[in-house]
Coordinates of C-alpha atoms in Angstrom, one line a residue:
X12 CA 0.0 -0.1 0.0
X13 CA 1.2 3.5 -1.1
X14 CA 2.2 5.3 2.0
X15 CA 0.0 8.1 2.9
X16 CA 1.6 11.5 2.9
X17 CA 1.1 14.0 6.0
X18 CA -0.7 16.2 3.7
X19 CA -3.3 14.2 3.4
X20 CA -4.1 14.0 6.9
X21 CA -3.4 17.4 8.1
X22 CA -3.8 20.8 6.8
X23 CA -0.8 23.0 5.2
X24 CA -0.8 25.3 8.1
X25 CA 0.0 22.3 10.7
X26 CA 2.7 20.9 8.4
X27 CA 4.5 24.3 7.9
X28 CA 4.6 24.6 12.0
X29 CA 5.7 20.9 12.7
X30 CA 9.1 21.8 13.7
X31 CA 7.6 24.3 16.3
X32 CA 5.9 22.5 19.3
X33 CA 4.3 25.4 20.7
X34 CA 2.7 26.2 17.0
X35 CA 1.8 22.7 16.8
X36 CA 0.1 22.6 20.1
X37 CA -1.8 25.9 19.3
X38 CA -3.0 24.3 16.2
X39 CA -4.2 21.3 17.9
X40 CA -6.0 23.4 20.4
X41 CA -8.0 25.3 17.7
X42 CA -8.9 22.3 16.0
X43 CA -10.4 20.5 19.1
X44 CA -11.6 23.5 20.6
X45 CA -14.7 24.2 18.8
X46 CA -16.0 20.6 18.3
X47 CA -14.8 19.1 21.5
X48 CA -13.8 21.5 24.4
X49 CA -16.3 24.2 24.2
X50 CA -19.1 21.8 24.3
X51 CA -17.7 19.7 27.2
X52 CA -17.1 23.1 29.1
X53 CA -20.4 24.5 28.6
X54 CA -21.9 21.0 29.8
X55 CA -19.6 21.4 32.8
X56 CA -20.5 25.0 33.2
X57 CA -24.4 23.9 33.3
X58 CA -23.8 20.8 35.6
X59 CA -21.8 23.0 38.2
X60 CA -24.5 26.0 38.2
X61 CA -27.2 23.4 38.9
X62 CA -25.4 21.8 41.8
X63 CA -24.5 25.2 43.1
X64 CA -28.4 26.2 43.2
X65 CA -28.8 22.8 44.9
X66 CA -26.4 23.4 47.5
X67 CA -27.6 27.1 47.8
X68 CA -31.4 26.1 48.2
X69 CA -30.3 23.2 50.9
X70 CA -28.5 25.9 53.0
X71 CA -31.0 28.4 52.7
X72 CA -33.4 26.0 53.9
X73 CA -31.3 24.9 56.8
X74 CA -30.6 28.3 57.7
X75 CA -34.4 29.3 57.9
X76 CA -35.3 26.2 60.0
X77 CA -32.3 26.8 62.4
X78 CA -33.7 30.5 62.5
X79 CA -37.0 29.4 63.6
X80 CA -35.7 26.7 66.2
X81 CA -34.2 29.4 67.9
X82 CA -36.7 32.0 67.7
X83 CA -39.3 29.4 68.9
X84 CA -36.9 28.1 71.4
X85 CA -37.9 24.3 70.6
X86 CA -35.1 22.8 72.4
X87 CA -35.2 18.7 73.1
X88 CA -36.3 18.8 76.6
X89 CA -39.6 20.9 75.4
X90 CA -40.1 18.3 72.2
X91 CA -39.8 15.5 74.3
X92 CA -40.7 14.1 77.9
X93 CA -37.8 14.8 80.2
X94 CA -37.2 14.9 83.7
X95 CA -34.1 14.8 85.8
X96 CA -33.0 11.6 87.5
X97 CA -34.2 11.2 91.1
X98 CA -32.8 9.7 93.9
X99 CA -35.0 7.3 96.0
X100 CA -34.4 6.7 99.7
X101 CA -36.0 3.4 99.6
X102 CA -35.3 2.2 96.3
X103 CA -31.7 3.6 96.3
X104 CA -29.7 3.1 92.9
X105 CA -32.2 0.8 91.4
X106 CA -34.0 3.8 90.1
X107 CA -31.1 4.3 87.4
X108 CA -30.8 1.9 84.6
X109 CA -27.5 -0.1 84.3
X110 CA -25.4 1.9 81.6
X111 CA -22.5 0.8 79.5
X112 CA -19.7 2.7 78.6
X113 CA -17.6 1.7 75.6
X114 CA -14.1 3.3 74.8
X115 CA -12.7 1.7 71.6
X116 CA -8.9 2.5 71.1
X117 CA -6.0 2.0 68.9
X118 CA -2.4 2.6 69.9
X119 CA -3.7 5.8 72.0
X120 CA -0.5 6.5 73.9
X121 CA -0.9 10.2 74.1
X122 CA -4.7 10.5 74.8
X123 CA -6.0 7.3 76.7
X124 CA -5.7 8.4 80.0
X125 CA -8.1 11.4 79.1
X126 CA -11.1 9.3 78.1
X127 CA -10.6 6.8 80.8
X128 CA -10.3 9.2 83.5
X129 CA -13.5 11.4 82.4
X130 CA -15.5 8.7 82.1
X131 CA -14.6 7.1 85.5
X132 CA -15.7 10.4 86.9
X133 CA -19.2 10.3 85.5
X134 CA -21.9 10.9 87.9
X135 CA -23.7 7.7 87.8
X136 CA -24.1 5.1 90.7
X137 CA -21.2 3.1 90.7
X138 CA -23.2 -0.4 90.8
X139 CA -25.3 0.8 87.7
X140 CA -22.3 1.4 85.4
X141 CA -20.2 -0.6 83.6
X142 CA -17.1 0.6 81.5
X143 CA -15.5 -0.9 78.8
X144 CA -12.2 -0.3 77.3
X145 CA -11.9 -2.0 74.1
X146 CA -8.1 -2.0 73.2
X147 CA -7.2 -3.0 69.6
X148 CA -3.6 -1.6 70.2
X149 CA -0.8 -3.5 68.2
X150 CA 1.8 -1.9 70.5
X151 CA 2.6 -4.1 73.5
X152 CA 3.8 -1.1 75.7
X153 CA 0.8 0.8 75.0
X154 CA -1.5 -2.1 75.8
X155 CA 0.4 -2.6 79.1
X156 CA -0.3 1.0 80.1
X157 CA -3.9 1.1 78.9
X158 CA -4.3 -2.1 81.3
X159 CA -2.4 -0.6 84.1
X160 CA -4.5 2.5 83.9
X161 CA -7.6 0.4 83.7
X162 CA -6.5 -1.5 87.0
X163 CA -5.8 1.7 88.7
X164 CA -9.1 2.8 88.5
X165 CA -10.7 -0.5 89.2
X166 CA -8.6 -0.4 92.6
X167 CA -10.9 2.7 93.4
X168 CA -14.0 0.7 93.0
X169 CA -14.8 1.8 89.4
X170 CA -16.4 -1.5 87.4
X171 CA -13.9 -1.1 84.6
X172 CA -13.1 -4.0 82.0
X173 CA -10.1 -4.4 79.7
X174 CA -11.0 -6.3 76.7
X175 CA -8.8 -7.0 74.3
X176 CA -9.3 -9.1 70.5
X177 CA -7.1 -11.7 69.0
X178 CA -7.6 -9.7 65.7
X179 CA -8.7 -6.2 64.2
X180 CA -11.7 -7.5 62.3
X181 CA -14.3 -4.9 61.5
X182 CA -11.8 -2.3 63.0
X183 CA -14.1 -0.2 65.4
X184 CA -17.4 -1.7 64.8
X185 CA -15.8 -5.0 65.5
X186 CA -14.5 -3.9 68.6
X187 CA -17.8 -2.5 69.8
X188 CA -20.0 -5.4 68.4
X189 CA -17.8 -7.8 70.4
X190 CA -18.0 -5.6 73.5
X191 CA -21.8 -6.1 73.4
X192 CA -21.7 -9.7 73.2
X193 CA -20.1 -9.8 76.5
X194 CA -22.2 -11.9 79.3
X195 CA -22.1 -9.0 81.7
X196 CA -23.8 -6.8 79.3
X197 CA -27.1 -8.6 79.0
X198 CA -28.5 -6.4 81.7
X199 CA -27.4 -3.1 80.0
X200 CA -30.3 -1.2 78.6
X201 CA -28.1 1.7 77.2
X202 CA -24.5 2.1 75.7
X203 CA -22.6 5.3 75.6
X204 CA -19.6 5.7 73.2
X205 CA -16.5 7.6 73.5
X206 CA -13.5 7.9 71.5
X207 CA -10.3 7.8 73.0
X208 CA -9.8 11.8 72.9
X209 CA -13.1 12.6 74.2
X210 CA -14.0 13.8 77.6
X211 CA -17.6 13.8 78.7
X212 CA -18.6 16.3 81.6
X213 CA -19.4 14.5 85.0
X214 CA -23.4 15.2 84.3
X215 CA -23.3 13.5 80.8
X216 CA -25.4 10.8 81.6
X217 CA -27.8 12.5 83.8
X218 CA -29.0 14.7 80.9
X219 CA -29.0 12.0 77.9
X220 CA -30.8 9.1 79.9
X221 CA -33.9 10.7 80.9
X222 CA -34.7 11.2 77.1
X223 CA -34.6 7.0 76.7
X224 CA -36.5 6.3 80.2
X225 CA -39.7 8.9 79.2
X226 CA -39.5 8.3 75.4
X227 CA -39.8 4.6 74.2
X228 CA -39.0 5.4 70.6
X229 CA -35.8 7.3 70.9
X230 CA -32.7 5.3 70.1
X231 CA -30.0 8.0 70.0
X232 CA -29.1 11.0 71.9
X233 CA -26.1 12.6 70.2
X234 CA -24.1 15.5 72.0
X235 CA -22.0 18.2 70.4
X236 CA -18.1 18.2 70.1
X237 CA -16.0 20.8 71.7
X238 CA -12.5 21.3 70.3
X239 CA -9.7 21.6 73.2
X240 CA -6.8 22.3 70.1
X241 CA -8.9 24.6 67.9
X242 CA -6.6 27.1 68.5
X243 CA -3.5 25.2 67.9
X244 CA -2.7 26.1 64.5
X245 CA -4.7 27.5 61.3
X246 CA -5.7 24.4 59.9
X247 CA -7.6 23.5 63.3
X248 CA -9.2 26.9 63.1
X249 CA -10.5 25.9 59.7
X250 CA -11.5 22.7 60.7
X251 CA -13.5 24.0 63.5
X252 CA -15.4 26.0 61.0
X253 CA -16.6 23.5 59.1
X254 CA -17.6 20.9 61.9
X255 CA -19.1 23.8 64.0
X256 CA -21.7 24.2 61.1
X257 CA -22.2 20.6 60.9
X258 CA -23.1 20.7 64.8
X259 CA -24.9 24.0 64.8
X260 CA -27.3 23.8 61.6
X261 CA -27.1 20.3 60.2
X262 CA -27.4 18.1 63.2
X263 CA -29.7 20.4 64.9
X264 CA -32.1 20.9 61.5
X265 CA -31.9 17.1 61.3
X266 CA -32.9 16.6 64.8
X267 CA -35.8 19.2 65.0
X268 CA -37.4 18.5 61.7
X269 CA -37.1 14.8 60.8
X270 CA -35.8 13.6 64.3
X271 CA -33.0 11.7 62.2
X272 CA -29.3 12.7 61.7
X273 CA -26.1 10.9 61.2
X274 CA -24.4 9.4 64.5
X275 CA -20.9 11.1 64.8
X276 CA -19.5 7.6 66.2
X277 CA -18.6 9.1 69.6
X278 CA -20.0 11.3 72.4
X279 CA -23.4 9.6 71.9
X280 CA -25.7 7.2 73.9
X281 CA -27.6 4.4 72.1
X282 CA -30.4 2.3 73.4
X283 CA -29.1 -1.2 73.1
X284 CA -32.6 -2.6 71.8
X285 CA -32.5 -0.3 68.7
X286 CA -28.7 -1.4 68.0
X287 CA -30.0 -5.2 67.6
X288 CA -33.2 -4.4 65.8
X289 CA -31.2 -2.3 63.3
X290 CA -29.0 -5.4 62.8
X291 CA -26.3 -4.4 65.1
X292 CA -22.8 -3.0 64.1
X293 CA -21.7 -3.5 60.6
X294 CA -18.2 -3.4 59.1
X295 CA -19.1 -3.2 55.3
X296 CA -18.2 0.8 54.9
X297 CA -15.6 3.2 56.9
X298 CA -18.7 4.7 58.6
X299 CA -20.2 2.2 60.5
X300 CA -21.6 4.8 62.8
X301 CA -24.0 6.3 59.9
X302 CA -24.5 3.0 58.9
X303 CA -26.1 2.0 62.0
X304 CA -28.0 5.3 62.1
X305 CA -29.6 4.8 58.6
X306 CA -30.7 1.5 59.7
X307 CA -32.0 2.4 62.8
X308 CA -34.0 5.2 61.4
X309 CA -35.7 3.0 58.9
X310 CA -37.0 0.9 61.8
X311 CA -38.7 4.1 62.8
X312 CA -36.5 4.9 65.6
X313 CA -36.1 8.4 66.5
X314 CA -32.8 10.4 67.2
X315 CA -32.2 13.3 69.8
X316 CA -29.6 15.8 69.2
X317 CA -28.4 18.0 72.2
X318 CA -26.4 21.1 71.2
X319 CA -26.0 22.6 74.3
X320 CA -24.2 19.2 75.8
X321 CA -20.7 19.6 74.8
X322 CA -18.2 16.8 75.0
X323 CA -14.3 17.8 74.7
X324 CA -12.4 16.2 71.8
X325 CA -9.4 16.9 69.7
X326 CA -9.0 17.8 66.2
X327 CA -6.4 16.3 64.2
X328 CA -3.8 18.6 63.7
X329 CA -1.3 17.3 61.4
X330 CA -2.0 17.3 57.7
X331 CA -1.4 13.5 57.3
X332 CA -3.9 12.5 59.9
X333 CA -6.5 15.2 58.5
X334 CA -6.3 13.8 54.9
X335 CA -6.5 10.2 56.0
X336 CA -9.8 11.3 58.4
X337 CA -11.3 13.1 55.4
X338 CA -10.8 10.2 52.8
X339 CA -12.8 7.7 55.4
X340 CA -15.5 10.7 56.0
X341 CA -16.0 11.3 52.3
X342 CA -15.5 7.7 50.8
X343 CA -17.7 5.9 53.5
X344 CA -20.9 8.1 53.1
X345 CA -20.7 7.7 49.3
X346 CA -20.3 3.8 49.4
X347 CA -23.0 3.7 51.9
X348 CA -25.3 5.5 49.6
X349 CA -24.2 3.0 47.1
X350 CA -25.3 0.0 49.0
X351 CA -28.2 1.5 50.9
X352 CA -30.3 3.7 48.5
X353 CA -32.6 1.1 47.3
X354 CA -33.2 -0.2 50.7
X355 CA -34.5 3.3 51.4
X356 CA -36.5 3.4 48.7
X357 CA -38.1 0.2 49.4
X358 CA -38.8 0.6 53.2
X359 CA -42.3 1.1 54.0
X360 CA -41.9 2.1 58.0
X361 CA -41.0 5.6 57.4
X362 CA -42.7 8.4 55.3
X363 CA -42.1 9.5 52.1
X364 CA -40.8 12.8 53.1
X365 CA -38.3 11.2 55.6
X366 CA -37.1 8.9 52.9
X367 CA -36.6 12.2 50.4
X368 CA -34.6 13.8 53.3
X369 CA -32.2 11.0 53.8
X370 CA -31.7 10.0 50.1
X371 CA -31.7 13.8 48.9
X372 CA -30.7 16.2 51.7
X373 CA -28.6 13.8 53.7
X374 CA -26.8 11.8 51.3
X375 CA -27.0 13.3 47.8
X376 CA -26.5 16.8 48.4
X377 CA -24.0 17.0 51.7
X378 CA -22.2 13.9 51.1
X379 CA -21.7 13.6 47.1
X380 CA -22.7 17.3 45.5
X381 CA -21.1 19.3 47.9
X382 CA -17.6 17.8 47.5
X383 CA -17.9 17.2 43.6
X384 CA -19.3 21.1 42.7
X385 CA -16.4 22.8 45.2
X386 CA -13.5 21.1 43.3
X387 CA -14.7 21.0 39.6
X388 CA -16.4 24.2 39.4
X389 CA -13.7 26.6 41.5
X390 CA -10.7 24.2 40.3
X391 CA -11.4 23.0 36.8
X392 CA -14.4 24.4 35.1
X393 CA -14.1 28.2 36.1
X394 CA -10.4 28.3 35.3
X395 CA -11.2 26.6 32.0
X396 CA -13.4 29.4 31.0
X397 CA -10.5 31.9 30.8
X398 CA -8.8 29.5 28.2
X399 CA -12.0 29.3 26.6
X400 CA -13.4 32.7 26.2
X401 CA -16.4 31.3 24.1
X402 CA -17.6 29.8 27.5
X403 CA -18.8 32.2 29.9
X404 CA -20.2 31.8 33.9
X405 CA -23.0 34.1 35.2
X406 CA -22.2 36.3 37.9
X407 CA -24.8 34.8 39.9
X408 CA -23.5 31.3 39.8
X409 CA -20.1 32.5 39.9
X410 CA -19.9 35.1 42.6
X411 CA -23.5 35.9 44.3
X412 CA -24.5 32.3 45.1
X413 CA -21.0 31.2 46.4
X414 CA -20.8 34.2 48.5
X415 CA -24.3 33.8 50.4
X416 CA -23.5 29.8 50.8
X417 CA -20.0 31.0 52.5
X418 CA -21.8 33.7 54.8
X419 CA -24.4 31.0 55.7
X420 CA -21.2 28.9 56.7
X421 CA -20.0 31.5 59.0
X422 CA -23.2 31.1 61.4
X423 CA -21.6 28.2 62.8
X424 CA -18.5 30.0 64.1
X425 CA -18.8 33.6 64.5
X426 CA -15.5 34.0 66.3
X427 CA -13.9 32.9 63.1
X428 CA -15.7 35.0 60.6
X429 CA -12.6 37.2 59.7
X430 CA -11.1 33.7 58.3
X431 CA -13.5 33.2 55.7
X432 CA -11.2 33.8 52.9
X433 CA -8.7 31.3 54.2
X434 CA -11.3 28.9 55.0
X435 CA -12.6 29.0 51.2
X436 CA -9.1 28.3 50.1
X437 CA -8.5 25.7 52.4
X438 CA -12.0 23.9 51.5
X439 CA -11.3 24.0 47.8
X440 CA -7.8 22.4 48.2
X441 CA -9.6 19.5 50.5
X442 CA -12.4 19.1 47.9
X443 CA -9.8 17.5 45.7
X444 CA -9.2 15.0 48.3
X445 CA -13.1 14.3 49.1
X446 CA -14.0 14.3 45.5
X447 CA -11.5 11.8 45.1
X448 CA -12.6 9.8 48.1
X449 CA -16.4 10.3 46.8
X450 CA -15.8 8.7 43.5
X451 CA -13.8 5.7 45.0
X452 CA -16.9 5.2 47.4
X453 CA -19.6 5.3 44.6
X454 CA -17.4 3.0 42.3
X455 CA -16.3 1.1 45.2
X456 CA -12.7 1.5 44.3
X457 CA -9.5 -0.3 45.7
X458 CA -8.8 1.8 48.8
X459 CA -13.0 2.0 49.5
X460 CA -12.4 0.2 53.0
X461 CA -9.0 2.0 53.9
X462 CA -9.2 2.5 57.6
X463 CA -6.6 4.7 59.2
X464 CA -7.1 5.7 62.9
X465 CA -6.9 9.5 63.1
X466 CA -3.5 10.4 64.9
X467 CA -4.1 12.1 68.2
X468 CA -1.2 14.0 69.6
X469 CA -2.6 15.1 73.1
X470 CA 0.1 16.7 75.0
X471 CA 2.9 15.4 73.0
X472 CA 3.9 19.0 71.8
X473 CA 4.0 20.5 75.2
X474 CA 6.0 17.3 76.7
X475 CA 8.5 17.6 73.8
X476 CA 9.1 21.4 74.6
X477 CA 9.0 20.7 78.4
X478 CA 11.8 18.0 77.7
X479 CA 13.7 20.6 75.9
X480 CA 14.7 17.7 72.9
X481 CA 16.1 18.7 69.9
X482 CA 13.7 19.7 67.3
X483 CA 14.5 17.7 64.2
X484 CA 11.5 17.8 61.5
X485 CA 10.8 14.9 59.7
X486 CA 11.0 15.3 55.8
X487 CA 9.8 12.4 54.0
X488 CA 8.9 12.8 50.4
X489 CA 6.1 10.6 50.4
X490 CA 4.5 12.2 53.4
X491 CA 5.2 15.8 52.7
X492 CA 5.1 16.0 48.8
X493 CA 1.4 15.9 47.3
X494 CA 1.7 15.8 43.5
X495 CA -1.8 16.1 42.6
X496 CA -2.4 19.3 44.8
X497 CA 1.0 20.7 43.0
X498 CA -0.8 19.6 39.7
X499 CA -3.7 21.7 40.2
X500 CA -1.9 24.5 41.7
X501 CA 0.3 24.8 38.4
X502 CA -3.0 24.5 36.5
X503 CA -4.6 27.4 38.3
X504 CA -1.5 29.5 38.3
X505 CA -1.2 28.8 34.5
X506 CA -4.8 30.0 33.9
X507 CA -4.1 33.1 36.0
X508 CA -1.3 34.0 34.1
X509 CA -3.4 33.6 30.8
X510 CA -6.1 35.6 32.5
X511 CA -3.8 38.6 33.0
X512 CA -2.4 38.3 29.4
X513 CA -5.5 37.8 27.6
X514 CA -8.6 37.4 29.7
X515 CA -11.2 40.3 30.9
X516 CA -12.9 38.8 34.0
X517 CA -10.2 39.3 36.3
X518 CA -10.1 35.9 37.6
X519 CA -6.3 35.8 38.1
X520 CA -6.7 37.2 41.4
X521 CA -8.8 34.3 42.7
X522 CA -6.5 31.8 40.6
X523 CA -3.3 33.1 41.9
X524 CA -4.3 33.0 45.7
X525 CA -5.9 29.8 45.3
X526 CA -2.9 28.3 43.3
X527 CA -0.9 29.1 46.4
X528 CA -2.9 27.3 48.6
X529 CA -2.6 24.2 46.5
X530 CA 1.2 24.8 46.6
X531 CA 1.2 25.3 50.3
X532 CA -0.7 22.2 51.0
X533 CA 1.0 20.3 48.2
X534 CA 4.4 20.9 49.8
X535 CA 2.9 19.9 53.2
X536 CA 3.4 23.1 55.0
X537 CA 0.2 23.2 56.7
X538 CA -0.9 21.9 60.1
X539 CA 1.3 20.9 63.1
X540 CA 4.8 19.6 62.8
X541 CA 5.7 17.1 65.1
X542 CA 9.3 17.5 66.4
X543 CA 11.7 14.3 67.2
X544 CA 14.7 14.0 69.1

């Protein structure tokens, strides 16, 4: 067969420029832009605007509901029957139900004493309280330390049990499940759960248990988290803003309107009968707490959120720990949605309105759309419109709606309102990681069940400084260098430069500072650095 000449395939202008790579790239770009890039980018703009409107409507709805809740003072104590626990001279402590408290932990060297000490200080009759320390630690030294701490409290008359397993099957859910199967638990009606860094106040049980006693349809009472290290660094301040909105608005709205919200995995009390009816703890996703909550709600059980009952806890302050946590929190819900959406639709015990709330609001908008839109709109599509001026983004979608959504988010943490710009930049960078995790969860990718316990530092930094150890900062390429973030940062920087030279929208201001945020986090210069001796 006669060999085809390049002129038969490519235009003359391209052949003339074949020795100039930049001119070749420009010609290829012009060839594919009109038939391919412009339609795809237009589609991306439309989809992102639709998602932005959905998120805006959801945030506005929750803002109205939370305003009405505060306006009419609809506190849980008024919506449900609630009376304080009273001591009976004749019956003594028998008027109090037997409560099990579980403390799951895994190599928690820095914080194990915090939760054990706080739980042992709960104001509840000693003969009506059983404490389980479920230790899955693999470090024998730490296991010995935890066991000694349990023995120390047991010598003071506290009914505390140190429980270990031969394996870590099911991770946290497996430990909780096995703890409930102990013979001495059969007389317990309720179980309170606290992670190793959580420190409940002494009156925690006195404020939560009455809801169960006087309302037989309540399965869960959830308390709010309060962060003891929120001022440690900029990253913890920005985390606090996101989580405070979750607790101040999302959990409150779910509790007030549907008596349903996602269990946060800790700082909550469950009715054991509700756990059993829902099928018990399962390890099919990395959000076993949310899984149990959804299954229990489909059985008709109600949840109560106590926003004024706060439990001290610790935010992840190293970037590595935060990334692992966010992967689990983003991948798990998406995977759970995939597994449960049909079960929710077919359920006949709850109303259509509640099923709609769980599928659309709880899962689709908050756990999927919110992550995907933030990354694709602000980091991919909007910068792309600078390179393709034929595609435009209306101001209401690119400026007004995002601004209102951001201001609504500030409701949760008024003290950090001046950090809103930093919060936006930080959340946009993290949206890359969350989007990736969400897609893995929806498609059940290879790391869908990746479980890495969030590292807690406790007082490690104070101890290091107090010991005056030489401060050598670890620098490992695999831990500190994040190529995906750096690649997106380069893309944004290039789009910013292009906008300066050829654009007319002045987006370059945003692109430059957002690229800088990607570079900072891409090189790992965020969060707390742990000195080593």
